[in-house]
XYZ file of C-alpha atoms in Angstrom:
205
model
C 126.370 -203.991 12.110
C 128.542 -201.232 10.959
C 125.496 -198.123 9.991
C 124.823 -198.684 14.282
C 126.843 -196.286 15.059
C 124.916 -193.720 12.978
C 121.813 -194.733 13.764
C 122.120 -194.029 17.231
C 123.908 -190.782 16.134
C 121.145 -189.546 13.975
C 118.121 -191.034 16.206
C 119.624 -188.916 19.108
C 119.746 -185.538 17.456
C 115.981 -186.363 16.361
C 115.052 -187.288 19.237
C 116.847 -184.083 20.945
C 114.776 -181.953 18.480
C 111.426 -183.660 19.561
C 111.790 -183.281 23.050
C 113.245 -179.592 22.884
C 111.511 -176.621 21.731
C 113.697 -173.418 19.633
C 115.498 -172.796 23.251
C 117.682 -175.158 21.199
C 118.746 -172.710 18.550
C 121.227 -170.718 19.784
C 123.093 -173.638 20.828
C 122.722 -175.274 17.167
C 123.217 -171.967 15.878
C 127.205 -172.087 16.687
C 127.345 -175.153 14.688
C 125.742 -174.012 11.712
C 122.901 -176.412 11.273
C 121.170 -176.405 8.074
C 122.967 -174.610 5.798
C 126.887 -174.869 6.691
C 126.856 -172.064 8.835
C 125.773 -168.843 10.479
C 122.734 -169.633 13.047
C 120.516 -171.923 11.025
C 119.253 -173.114 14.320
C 118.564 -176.663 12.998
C 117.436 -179.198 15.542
C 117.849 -182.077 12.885
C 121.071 -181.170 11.610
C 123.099 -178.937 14.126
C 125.266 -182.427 15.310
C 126.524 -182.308 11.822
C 127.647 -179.480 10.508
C 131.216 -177.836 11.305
C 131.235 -175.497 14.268
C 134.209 -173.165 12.727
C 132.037 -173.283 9.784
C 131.767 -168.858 9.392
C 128.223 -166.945 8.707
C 126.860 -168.314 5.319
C 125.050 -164.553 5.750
C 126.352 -161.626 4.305
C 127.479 -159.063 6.256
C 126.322 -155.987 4.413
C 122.894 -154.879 4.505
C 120.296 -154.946 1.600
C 117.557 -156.711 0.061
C 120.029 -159.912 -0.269
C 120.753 -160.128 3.841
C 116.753 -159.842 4.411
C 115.762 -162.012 1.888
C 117.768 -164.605 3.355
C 117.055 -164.052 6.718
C 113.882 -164.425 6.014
C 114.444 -167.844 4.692
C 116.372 -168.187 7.728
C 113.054 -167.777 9.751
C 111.166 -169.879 7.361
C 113.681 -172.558 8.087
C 113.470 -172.256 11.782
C 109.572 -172.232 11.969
C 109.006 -175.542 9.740
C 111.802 -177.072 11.876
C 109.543 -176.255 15.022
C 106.251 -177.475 12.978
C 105.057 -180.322 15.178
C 103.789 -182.609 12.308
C 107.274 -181.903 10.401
C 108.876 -183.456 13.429
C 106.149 -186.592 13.413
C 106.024 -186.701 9.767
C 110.013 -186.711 9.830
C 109.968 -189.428 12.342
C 107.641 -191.634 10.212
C 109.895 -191.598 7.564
C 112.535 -191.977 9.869
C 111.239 -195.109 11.368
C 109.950 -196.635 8.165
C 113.604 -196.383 6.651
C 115.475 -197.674 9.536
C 113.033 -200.066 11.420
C 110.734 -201.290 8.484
C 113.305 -201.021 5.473
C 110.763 -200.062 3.397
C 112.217 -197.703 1.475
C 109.868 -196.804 -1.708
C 107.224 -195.500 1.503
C 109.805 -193.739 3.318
C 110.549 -191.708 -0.279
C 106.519 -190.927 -0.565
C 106.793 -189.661 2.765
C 109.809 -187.879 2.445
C 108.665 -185.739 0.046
C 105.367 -185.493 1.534
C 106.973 -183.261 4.059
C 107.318 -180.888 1.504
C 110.727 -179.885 2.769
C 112.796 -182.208 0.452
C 115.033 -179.383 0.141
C 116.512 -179.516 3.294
C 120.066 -181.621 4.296
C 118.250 -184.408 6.198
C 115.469 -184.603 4.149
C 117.181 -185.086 0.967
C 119.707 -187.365 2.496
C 117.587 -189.907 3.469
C 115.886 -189.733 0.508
C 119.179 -190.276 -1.835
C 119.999 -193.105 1.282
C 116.710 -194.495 0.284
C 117.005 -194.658 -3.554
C 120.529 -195.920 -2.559
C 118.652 -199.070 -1.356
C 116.456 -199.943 -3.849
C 119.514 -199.578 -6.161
C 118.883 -196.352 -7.742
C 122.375 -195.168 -7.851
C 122.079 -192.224 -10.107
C 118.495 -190.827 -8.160
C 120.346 -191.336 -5.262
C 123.171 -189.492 -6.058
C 121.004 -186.035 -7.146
C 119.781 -186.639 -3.939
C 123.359 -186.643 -1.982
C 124.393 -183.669 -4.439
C 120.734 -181.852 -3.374
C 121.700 -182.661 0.646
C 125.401 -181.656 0.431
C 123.795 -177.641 -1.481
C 121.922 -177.121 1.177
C 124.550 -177.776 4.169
C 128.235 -178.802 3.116
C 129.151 -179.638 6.503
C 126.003 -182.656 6.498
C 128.385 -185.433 8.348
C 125.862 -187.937 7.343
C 125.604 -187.035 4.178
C 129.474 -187.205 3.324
C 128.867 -190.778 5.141
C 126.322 -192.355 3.066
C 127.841 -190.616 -0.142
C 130.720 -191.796 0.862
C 129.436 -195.838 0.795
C 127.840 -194.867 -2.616
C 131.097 -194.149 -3.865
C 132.666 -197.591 -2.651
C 129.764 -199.990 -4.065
C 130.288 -197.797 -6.969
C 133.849 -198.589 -7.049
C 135.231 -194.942 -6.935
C 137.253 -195.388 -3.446
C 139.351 -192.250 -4.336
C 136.168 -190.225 -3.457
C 135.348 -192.174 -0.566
C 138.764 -191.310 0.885
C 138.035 -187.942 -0.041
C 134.559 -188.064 1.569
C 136.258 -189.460 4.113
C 138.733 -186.289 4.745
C 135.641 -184.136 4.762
C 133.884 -186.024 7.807
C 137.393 -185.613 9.250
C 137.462 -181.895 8.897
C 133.761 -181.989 9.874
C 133.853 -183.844 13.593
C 137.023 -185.178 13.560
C 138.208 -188.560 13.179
C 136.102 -190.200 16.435
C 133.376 -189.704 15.220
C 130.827 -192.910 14.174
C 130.230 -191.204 10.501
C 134.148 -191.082 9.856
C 134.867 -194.618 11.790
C 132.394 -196.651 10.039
C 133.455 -195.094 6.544
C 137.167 -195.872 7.334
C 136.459 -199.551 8.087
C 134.525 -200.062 5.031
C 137.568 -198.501 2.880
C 139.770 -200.982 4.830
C 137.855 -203.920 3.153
C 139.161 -205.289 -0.152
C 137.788 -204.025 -3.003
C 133.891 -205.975 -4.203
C 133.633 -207.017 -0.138
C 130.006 -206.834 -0.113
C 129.057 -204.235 2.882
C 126.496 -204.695 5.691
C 125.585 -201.368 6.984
């Protein structure tokens, strides 16, 4: 089954940001979790987002740099919010294990973080499979604002864009995950195998 591979990829970082407390951060802070850059310190989302990525922080000072450092901090203490992490595991678990996707969307946005690169990527995946193409697509736009470098976000977009015949963006989705984590990695190898089916091969992932 060829969405495996990211299954494992994204149950490990969750399951890396359950069992670790914010000691975490500063090593997910060089990768620029949750926001493309500059020290997010995102236990959900650090394993996708570029680690050349620079400081999405300004480097002058002013109301501008505290205001968002002090989303920053917001960020970081909902991330470390014991029922986000249980709540985000329900959802996670309902998607993946009981397919039930209309729940996983109700508790999704439950979390009350649907602003946030995993969040709203598993909610467009979601809409995705019930068919909702164009909800699901606001909700891949919505992940990819938040963080730009969300591998699994290019990933799943990417699929979108092959069932919905526009293979030119896949490919180009597909050069983003490249210059994300390379071209070893399971969100780029799954998306090139599906681009080397022919076109209307109906995909299992």
């Amino acid at each position: 089954m060829i969405n495996r591979p990211i299954r494992l990829v994204a149950l490990g970082t969750l399951l890396i940001a359950l069992t670790s407390g914010p000691s975490l951060a500063p090593v997910f802070a060089a990768g620029g979790g949750g926001g493309g850059g500059g020290g997010g310190g995102d236990p959900y989302g650090g394993a996708y987002s570029s680690p050349n990525q620079p400081s999405s922080y300004p480097k002058r000072s002013g109301s501008k740099a505290t205001h968002q450092k002090s989303k920053k901090a917001s960020k970081q203490s909902f991330l470390d919010d014991p029922s986000f992490k249980q709540g985000y595991r329900a959802a996670y678990d309902t998607i993946y294990d009981r397919h039930d996707y209309a729940a996983a969307i109700d508790q999704l946005k439950a979390l009350g973080h649907d602003d946030y690169a995993n969040v709203a990527n598993l909610i467009g995946y979601s809409y995705r499979k019930l068919g909702d193409y164009k909800l699901s697509q606001v909700w891949y736009e919505r992940a990819l604002k938040s963080d730009p470098n969300h591998v699994l976000t290019w990933n799943y977009y990417g699929f979108w864009q092959i069932e919905q015949g526009n293979r030119d963006q896949a490919e180009y989705h597909l050069s983003r995950i490249a210059a994300i984590c390379g071209t070893d990695c399971a969100e780029y190898r799954s998306l090139a195998a599906a681009l080397e089916q022919p076109p209307g091969t109906s995909l299992v992932y």
